CSV table of C-alpha atoms and ligand atoms in Angstrom, one decimal:
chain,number,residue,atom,x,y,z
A,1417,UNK,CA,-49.7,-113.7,145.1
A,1418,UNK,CA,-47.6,-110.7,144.6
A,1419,UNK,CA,-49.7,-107.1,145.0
A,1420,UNK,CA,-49.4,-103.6,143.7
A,1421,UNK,CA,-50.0,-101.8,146.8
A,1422,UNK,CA,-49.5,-98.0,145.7
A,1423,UNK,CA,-47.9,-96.0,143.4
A,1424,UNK,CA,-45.4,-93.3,144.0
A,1425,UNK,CA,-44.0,-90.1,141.8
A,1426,UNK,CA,-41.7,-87.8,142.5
A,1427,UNK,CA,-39.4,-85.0,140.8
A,1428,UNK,CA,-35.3,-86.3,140.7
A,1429,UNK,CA,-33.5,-83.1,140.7
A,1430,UNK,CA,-29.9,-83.9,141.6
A,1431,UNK,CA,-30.0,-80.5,143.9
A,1432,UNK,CA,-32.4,-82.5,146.5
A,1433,UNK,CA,-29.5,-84.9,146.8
A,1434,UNK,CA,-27.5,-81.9,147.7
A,1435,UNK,CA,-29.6,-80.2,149.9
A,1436,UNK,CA,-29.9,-83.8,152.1
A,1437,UNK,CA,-26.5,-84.3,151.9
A,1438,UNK,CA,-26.0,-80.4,153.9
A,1439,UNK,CA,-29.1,-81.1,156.3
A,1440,UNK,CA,-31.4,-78.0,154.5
A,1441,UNK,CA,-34.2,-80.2,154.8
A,1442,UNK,CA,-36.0,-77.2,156.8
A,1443,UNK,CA,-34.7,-74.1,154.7
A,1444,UNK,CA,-37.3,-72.1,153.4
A,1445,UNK,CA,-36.7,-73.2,150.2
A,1446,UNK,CA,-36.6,-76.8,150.4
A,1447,UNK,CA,-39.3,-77.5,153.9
A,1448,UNK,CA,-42.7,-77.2,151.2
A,1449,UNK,CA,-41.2,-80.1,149.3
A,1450,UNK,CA,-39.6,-82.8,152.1
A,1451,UNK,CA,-42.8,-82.1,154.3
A,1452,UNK,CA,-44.7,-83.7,151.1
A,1453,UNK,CA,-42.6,-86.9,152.2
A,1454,UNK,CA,-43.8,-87.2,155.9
A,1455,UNK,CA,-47.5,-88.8,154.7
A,1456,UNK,CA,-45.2,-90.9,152.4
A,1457,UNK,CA,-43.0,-92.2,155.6
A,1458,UNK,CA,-46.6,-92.8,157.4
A,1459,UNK,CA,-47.9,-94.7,154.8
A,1460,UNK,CA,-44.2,-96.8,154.1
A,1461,UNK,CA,-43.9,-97.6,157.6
A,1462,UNK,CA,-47.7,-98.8,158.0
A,1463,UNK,CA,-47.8,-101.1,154.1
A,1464,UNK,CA,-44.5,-102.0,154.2
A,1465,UNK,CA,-43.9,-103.1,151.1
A,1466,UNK,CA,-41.1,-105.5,150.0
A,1467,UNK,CA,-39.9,-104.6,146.8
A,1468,UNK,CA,-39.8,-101.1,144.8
A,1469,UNK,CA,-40.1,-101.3,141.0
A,1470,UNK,CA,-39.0,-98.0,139.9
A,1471,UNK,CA,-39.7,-96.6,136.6
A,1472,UNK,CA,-37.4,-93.8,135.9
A,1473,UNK,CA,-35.0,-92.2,132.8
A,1474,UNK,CA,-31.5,-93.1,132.6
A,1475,UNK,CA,-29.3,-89.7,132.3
A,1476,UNK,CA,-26.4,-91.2,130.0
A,1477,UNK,CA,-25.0,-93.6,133.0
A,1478,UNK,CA,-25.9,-96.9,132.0
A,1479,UNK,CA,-26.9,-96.3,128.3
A,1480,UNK,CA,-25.7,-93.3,126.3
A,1481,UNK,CA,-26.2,-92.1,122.8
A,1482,UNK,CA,-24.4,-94.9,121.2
A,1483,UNK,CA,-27.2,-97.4,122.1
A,1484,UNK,CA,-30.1,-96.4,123.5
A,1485,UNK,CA,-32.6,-99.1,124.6
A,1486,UNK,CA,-36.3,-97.7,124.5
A,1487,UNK,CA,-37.3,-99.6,127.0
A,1488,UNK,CA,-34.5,-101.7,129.8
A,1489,UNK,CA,-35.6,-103.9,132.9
A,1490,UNK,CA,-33.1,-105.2,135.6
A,1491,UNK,CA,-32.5,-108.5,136.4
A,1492,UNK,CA,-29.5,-107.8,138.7
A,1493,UNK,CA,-29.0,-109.2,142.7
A,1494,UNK,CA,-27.4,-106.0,143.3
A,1495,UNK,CA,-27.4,-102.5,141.8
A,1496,UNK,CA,-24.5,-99.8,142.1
A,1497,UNK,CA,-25.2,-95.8,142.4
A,1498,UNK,CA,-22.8,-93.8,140.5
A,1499,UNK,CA,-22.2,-90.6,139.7
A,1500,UNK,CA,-23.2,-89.6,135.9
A,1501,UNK,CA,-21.9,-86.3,136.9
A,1502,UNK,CA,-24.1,-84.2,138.5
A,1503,UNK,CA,-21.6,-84.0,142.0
A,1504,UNK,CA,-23.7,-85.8,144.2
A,1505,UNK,CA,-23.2,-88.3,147.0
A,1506,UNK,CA,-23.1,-92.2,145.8
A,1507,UNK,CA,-25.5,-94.1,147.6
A,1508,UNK,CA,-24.9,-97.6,149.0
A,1509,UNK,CA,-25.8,-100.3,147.0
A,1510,UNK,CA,-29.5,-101.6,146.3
A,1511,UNK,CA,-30.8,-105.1,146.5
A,1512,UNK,CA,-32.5,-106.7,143.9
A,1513,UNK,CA,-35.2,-109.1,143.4
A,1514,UNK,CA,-33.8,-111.5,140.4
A,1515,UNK,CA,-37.1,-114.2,140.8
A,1516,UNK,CA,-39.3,-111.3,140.1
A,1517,UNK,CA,-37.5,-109.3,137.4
A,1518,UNK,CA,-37.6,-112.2,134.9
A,1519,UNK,CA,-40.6,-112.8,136.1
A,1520,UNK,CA,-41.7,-109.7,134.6
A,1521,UNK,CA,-39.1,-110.1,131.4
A,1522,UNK,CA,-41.0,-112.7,130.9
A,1523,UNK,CA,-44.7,-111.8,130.6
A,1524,UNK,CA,-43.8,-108.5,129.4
A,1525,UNK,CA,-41.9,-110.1,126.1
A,1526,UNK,CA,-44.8,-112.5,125.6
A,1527,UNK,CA,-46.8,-109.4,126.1
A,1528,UNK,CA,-45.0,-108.0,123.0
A,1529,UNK,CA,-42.4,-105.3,124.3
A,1530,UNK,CA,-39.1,-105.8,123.2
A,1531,UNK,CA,-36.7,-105.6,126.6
A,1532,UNK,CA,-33.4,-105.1,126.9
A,1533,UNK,CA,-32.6,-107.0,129.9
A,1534,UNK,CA,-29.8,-105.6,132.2
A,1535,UNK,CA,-27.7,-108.2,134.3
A,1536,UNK,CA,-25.7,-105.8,135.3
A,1537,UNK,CA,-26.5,-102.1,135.2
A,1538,UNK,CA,-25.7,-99.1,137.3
A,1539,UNK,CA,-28.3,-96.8,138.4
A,1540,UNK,CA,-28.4,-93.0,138.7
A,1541,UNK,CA,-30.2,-89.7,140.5
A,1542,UNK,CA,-33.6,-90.6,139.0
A,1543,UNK,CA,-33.4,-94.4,140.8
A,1544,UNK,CA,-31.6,-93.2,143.8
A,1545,UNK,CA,-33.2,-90.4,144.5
A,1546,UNK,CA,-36.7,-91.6,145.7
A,1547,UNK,CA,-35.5,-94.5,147.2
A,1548,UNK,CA,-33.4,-92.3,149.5
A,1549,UNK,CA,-36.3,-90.0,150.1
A,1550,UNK,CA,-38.9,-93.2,151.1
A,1551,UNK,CA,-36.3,-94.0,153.3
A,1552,UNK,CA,-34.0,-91.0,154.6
A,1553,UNK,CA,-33.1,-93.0,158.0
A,1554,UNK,CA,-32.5,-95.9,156.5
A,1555,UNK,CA,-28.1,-95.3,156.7
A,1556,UNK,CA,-28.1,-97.2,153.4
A,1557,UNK,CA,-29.4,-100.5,154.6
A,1558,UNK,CA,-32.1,-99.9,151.6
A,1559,UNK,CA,-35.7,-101.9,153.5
A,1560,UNK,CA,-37.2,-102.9,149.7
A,1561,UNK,CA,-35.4,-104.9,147.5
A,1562,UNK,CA,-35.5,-102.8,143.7
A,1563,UNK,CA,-36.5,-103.3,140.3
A,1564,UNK,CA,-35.4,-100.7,138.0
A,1565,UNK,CA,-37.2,-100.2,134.6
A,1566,UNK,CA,-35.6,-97.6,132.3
A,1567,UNK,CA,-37.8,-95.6,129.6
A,1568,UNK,CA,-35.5,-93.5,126.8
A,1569,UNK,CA,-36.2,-89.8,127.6
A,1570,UNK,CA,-32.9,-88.5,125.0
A,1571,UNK,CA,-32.2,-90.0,122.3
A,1572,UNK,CA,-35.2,-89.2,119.9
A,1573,UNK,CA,-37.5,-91.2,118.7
A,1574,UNK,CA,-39.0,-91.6,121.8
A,1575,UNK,CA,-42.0,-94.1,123.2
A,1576,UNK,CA,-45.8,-92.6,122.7
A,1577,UNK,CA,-47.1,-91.8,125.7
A,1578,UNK,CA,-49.6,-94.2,124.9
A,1579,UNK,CA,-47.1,-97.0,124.7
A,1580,UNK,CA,-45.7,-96.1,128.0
A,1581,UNK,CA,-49.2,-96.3,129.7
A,1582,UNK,CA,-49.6,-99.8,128.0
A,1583,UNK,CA,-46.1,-100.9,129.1
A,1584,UNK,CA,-47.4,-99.9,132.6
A,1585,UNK,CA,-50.5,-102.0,132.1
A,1586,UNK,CA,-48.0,-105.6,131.2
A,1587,UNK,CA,-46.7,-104.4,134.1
A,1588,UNK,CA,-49.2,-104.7,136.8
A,1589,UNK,CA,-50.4,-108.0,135.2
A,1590,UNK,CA,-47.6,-109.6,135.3
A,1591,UNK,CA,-46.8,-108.6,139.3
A,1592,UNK,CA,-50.2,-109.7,139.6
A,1593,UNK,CA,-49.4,-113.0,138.1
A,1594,UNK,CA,-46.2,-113.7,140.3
A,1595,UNK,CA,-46.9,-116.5,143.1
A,1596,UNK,CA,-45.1,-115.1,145.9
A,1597,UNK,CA,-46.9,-113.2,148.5
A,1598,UNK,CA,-45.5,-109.8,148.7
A,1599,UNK,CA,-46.4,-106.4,148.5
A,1600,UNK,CA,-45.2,-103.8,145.8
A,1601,UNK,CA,-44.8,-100.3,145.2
A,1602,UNK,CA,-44.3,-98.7,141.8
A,1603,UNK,CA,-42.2,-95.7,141.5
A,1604,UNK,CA,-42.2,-93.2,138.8
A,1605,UNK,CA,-40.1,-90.3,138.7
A,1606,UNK,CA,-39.1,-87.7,137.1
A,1607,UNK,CA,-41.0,-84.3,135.8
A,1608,UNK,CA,-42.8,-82.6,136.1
A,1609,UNK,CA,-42.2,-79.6,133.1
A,1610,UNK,CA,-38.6,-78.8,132.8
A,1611,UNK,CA,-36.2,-78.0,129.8
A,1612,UNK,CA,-32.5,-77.6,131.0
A,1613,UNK,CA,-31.1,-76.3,127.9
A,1614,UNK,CA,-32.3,-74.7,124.4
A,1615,UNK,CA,-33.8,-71.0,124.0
A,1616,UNK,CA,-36.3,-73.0,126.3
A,1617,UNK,CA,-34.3,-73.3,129.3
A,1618,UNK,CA,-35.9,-72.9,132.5
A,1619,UNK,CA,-39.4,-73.0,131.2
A,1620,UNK,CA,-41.8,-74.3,134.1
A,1621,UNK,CA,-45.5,-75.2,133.0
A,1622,UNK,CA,-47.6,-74.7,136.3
A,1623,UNK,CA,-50.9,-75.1,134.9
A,1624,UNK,CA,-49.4,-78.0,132.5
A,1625,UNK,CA,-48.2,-79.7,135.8
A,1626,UNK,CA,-51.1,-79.2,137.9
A,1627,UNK,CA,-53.4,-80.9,134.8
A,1628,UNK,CA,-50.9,-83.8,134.9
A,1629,UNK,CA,-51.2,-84.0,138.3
A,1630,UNK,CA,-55.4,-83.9,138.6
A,1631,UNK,CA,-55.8,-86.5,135.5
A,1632,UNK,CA,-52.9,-88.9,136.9
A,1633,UNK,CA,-55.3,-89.4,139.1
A,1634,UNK,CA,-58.8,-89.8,137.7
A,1635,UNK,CA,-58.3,-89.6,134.1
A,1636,UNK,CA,-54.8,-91.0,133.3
A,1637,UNK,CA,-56.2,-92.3,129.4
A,1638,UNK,CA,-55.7,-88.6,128.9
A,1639,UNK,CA,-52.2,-88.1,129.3
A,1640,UNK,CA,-51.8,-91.5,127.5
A,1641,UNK,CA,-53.0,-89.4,124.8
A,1642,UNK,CA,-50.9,-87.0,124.4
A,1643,UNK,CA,-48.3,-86.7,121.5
A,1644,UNK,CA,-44.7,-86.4,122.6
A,1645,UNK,CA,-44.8,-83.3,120.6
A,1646,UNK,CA,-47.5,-81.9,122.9
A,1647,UNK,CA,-46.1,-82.9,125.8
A,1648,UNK,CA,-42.3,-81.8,124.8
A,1649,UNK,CA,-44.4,-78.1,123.4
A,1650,UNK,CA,-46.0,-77.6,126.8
A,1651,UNK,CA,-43.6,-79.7,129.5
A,1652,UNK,CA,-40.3,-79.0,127.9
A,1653,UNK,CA,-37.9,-81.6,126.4
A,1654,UNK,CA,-37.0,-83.2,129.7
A,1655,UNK,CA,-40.9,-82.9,130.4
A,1656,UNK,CA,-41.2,-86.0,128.9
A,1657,UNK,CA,-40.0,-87.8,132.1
A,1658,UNK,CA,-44.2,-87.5,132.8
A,1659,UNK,CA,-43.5,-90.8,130.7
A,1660,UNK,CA,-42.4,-92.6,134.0
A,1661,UNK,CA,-45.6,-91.4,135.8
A,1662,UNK,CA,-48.0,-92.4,133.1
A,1663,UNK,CA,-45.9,-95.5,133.1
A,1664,UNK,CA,-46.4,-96.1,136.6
A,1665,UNK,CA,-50.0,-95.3,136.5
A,1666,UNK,CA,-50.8,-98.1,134.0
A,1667,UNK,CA,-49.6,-100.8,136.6
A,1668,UNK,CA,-52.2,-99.7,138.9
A,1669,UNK,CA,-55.3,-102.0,138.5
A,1670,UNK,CA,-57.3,-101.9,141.7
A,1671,UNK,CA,-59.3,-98.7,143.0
A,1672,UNK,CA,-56.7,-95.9,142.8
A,1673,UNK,CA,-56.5,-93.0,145.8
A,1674,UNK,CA,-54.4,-90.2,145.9
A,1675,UNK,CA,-52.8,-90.7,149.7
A,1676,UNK,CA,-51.1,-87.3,149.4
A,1677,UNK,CA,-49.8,-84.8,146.5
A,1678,UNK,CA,-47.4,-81.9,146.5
A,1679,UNK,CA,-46.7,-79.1,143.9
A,1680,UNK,CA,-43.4,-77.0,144.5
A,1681,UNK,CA,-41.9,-75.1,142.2
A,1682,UNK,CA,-39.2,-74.5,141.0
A,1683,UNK,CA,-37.1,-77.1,142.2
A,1684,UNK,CA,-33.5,-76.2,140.5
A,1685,UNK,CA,-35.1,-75.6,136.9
A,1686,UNK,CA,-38.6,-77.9,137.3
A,1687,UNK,CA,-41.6,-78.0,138.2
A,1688,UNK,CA,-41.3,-80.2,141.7
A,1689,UNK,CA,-44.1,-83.0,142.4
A,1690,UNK,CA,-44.7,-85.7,144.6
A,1691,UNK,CA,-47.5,-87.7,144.6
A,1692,UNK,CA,-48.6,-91.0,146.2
A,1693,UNK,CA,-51.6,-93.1,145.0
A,1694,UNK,CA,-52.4,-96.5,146.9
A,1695,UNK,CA,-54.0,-99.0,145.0
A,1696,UNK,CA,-57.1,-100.7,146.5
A,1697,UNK,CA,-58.2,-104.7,146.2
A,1698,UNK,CA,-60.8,-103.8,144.6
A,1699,UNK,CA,-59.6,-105.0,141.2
A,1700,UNK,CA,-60.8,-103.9,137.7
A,1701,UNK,CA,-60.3,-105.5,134.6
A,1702,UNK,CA,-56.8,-107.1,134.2
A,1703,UNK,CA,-57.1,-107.9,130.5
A,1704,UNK,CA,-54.9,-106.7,127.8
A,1705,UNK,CA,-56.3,-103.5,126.2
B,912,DHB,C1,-32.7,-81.2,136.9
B,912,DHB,C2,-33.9,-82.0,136.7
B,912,DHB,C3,-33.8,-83.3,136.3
B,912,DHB,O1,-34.8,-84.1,136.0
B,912,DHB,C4,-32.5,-83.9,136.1
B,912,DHB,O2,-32.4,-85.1,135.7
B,912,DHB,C5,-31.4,-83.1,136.3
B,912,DHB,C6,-31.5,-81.7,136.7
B,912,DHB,C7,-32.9,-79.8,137.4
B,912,DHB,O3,-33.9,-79.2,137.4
B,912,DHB,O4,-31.8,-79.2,137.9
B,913,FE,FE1,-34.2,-86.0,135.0
């Protein structure tokens, strides 16, 4: 059977592309935040999982104002990188998993969310991103095969919270329920508080952050219960990318652990976090909520 072995969130900011791309990996200002990867890299190389289901927010690449899925999951062999125009490097291509992705389509439509399904769809910063930072060495020859699942962060009205944790929840069911052996890791990125434009611009919510980042954790029903207005008034309007996390979060239904967690901030104009949970055996309740 297929297993959720972790889960892993970090901050997209097109600048961390940049800084890889000119080796400043040990500048002053960017060391805090790549140091947070090297437990990541020990715990990849050690669980090596097989595919990556990554739960991020499409920046107006693949979808743009004119339609606007809430909610989109791949069911590509292959996924393209390119650039939505932020200047950064284009990435090599990333495998996909097809048997599993409508595998999930799937149970998550008889589970009640209405998909779009992508057989075709290019992915940007937020997907590339931490796939390149799980796997800086990897010269493009990508070691997970990727599932990308796309939550609308712009174009207003937005999923609850709530609805994203439940989302989450299908999610890990239905891996759950998928006969193959293999091992999977859920990413979620984005956040943490950040609002690029507006009278708001440049607001940075430590204390907001550091809240999101304890109750992720132990307590994740309660950032499933926040309103988007609460979360948009004290994260910013791109705060809501804490959707992915709680998103991610849901599909973890074993005996969470935080492995390792970094606050760094700011990064560009946000609140910088990376965090990676692993996700125990030890399984709880898999019913629908
Ligand atoms: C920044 C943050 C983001 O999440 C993003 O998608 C683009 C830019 C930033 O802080 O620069
Ligand atoms: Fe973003």
């Amino acid at each position: 059977m297929a297993r959720i072995i972790g889960g892993l969130t970090t901050s997209h900011v097109p600048s961390i592309a940049g800084a890889m791309a000119r080796g400043e990996e040990r500048t002053p200002y960017w060391k805090p935040f790549f140091d947070a990867f090297t437990p990541v890299h020990e715990w990849l190389n050690r669980e090596r999982p097989d595919v990556a289901i990554v739960i991020y927010n499409d920046h107006g690449l693949n979808f743009f104002l004119d339609k606007m899925p809430t909610f989109s999951v791949g069911a590509a062999a292959r996924y393209d990188n390119a650039d939505e125009g932020w200047g950064i490097p284009i990435l090599p291509s990333f495998e996909g998993d097809v048997d599993l992705s409508w595998h999930l389509i799937e149970h998550l439509v008889a589970d009640e969310f209405d998909l779009t399904i992508c057989q075709e769809m290019l992915v940007d910063h937020a997907f590339t991103l931490p796939i390149k930072l799980m796997y800086p060495d990897s010269g493009g020859q990508w070691p997970v095969r990727t599932i990308p699942i796309t939550i609308n962060s712009i174009q207003h009205p937005l999923p609850s919270a709530m609805r994203c944790w439940k989302l989450g929840q299908a999610i890990g069911r239905a891996v759950n329920s998928f006969p193959k052996d293999m091992k999977v890791v859920v990413v979620g990125t984005g956040g943490l508080s950040h609002q690029l434009d507006g009278e708001r611009a440049g607001l940075i919510n430590k204390a907001f952050d550091l809240f999101c980042m304890e109750k992720i954790v132990s307590d994740p029903a309660a950032l499933a219960a926040l309103s988007n207005r609460e979360i948009i008034e004290r994260a910013g309007s791109q705060g809501v990318e804490l959707m992915t996390w709680i998103t991610m979060r849901g599909a973890l239904n074993g005996d969470v652990r935080k492995v390792t967690s970094l606050y760094h901030a700011p990064i560009s104009n946000t609140g910088g976090a990376v965090m990676l949970l692993s996700n125990g055996s030890q399984s709880v309740s898999l019913a629908a909520e």
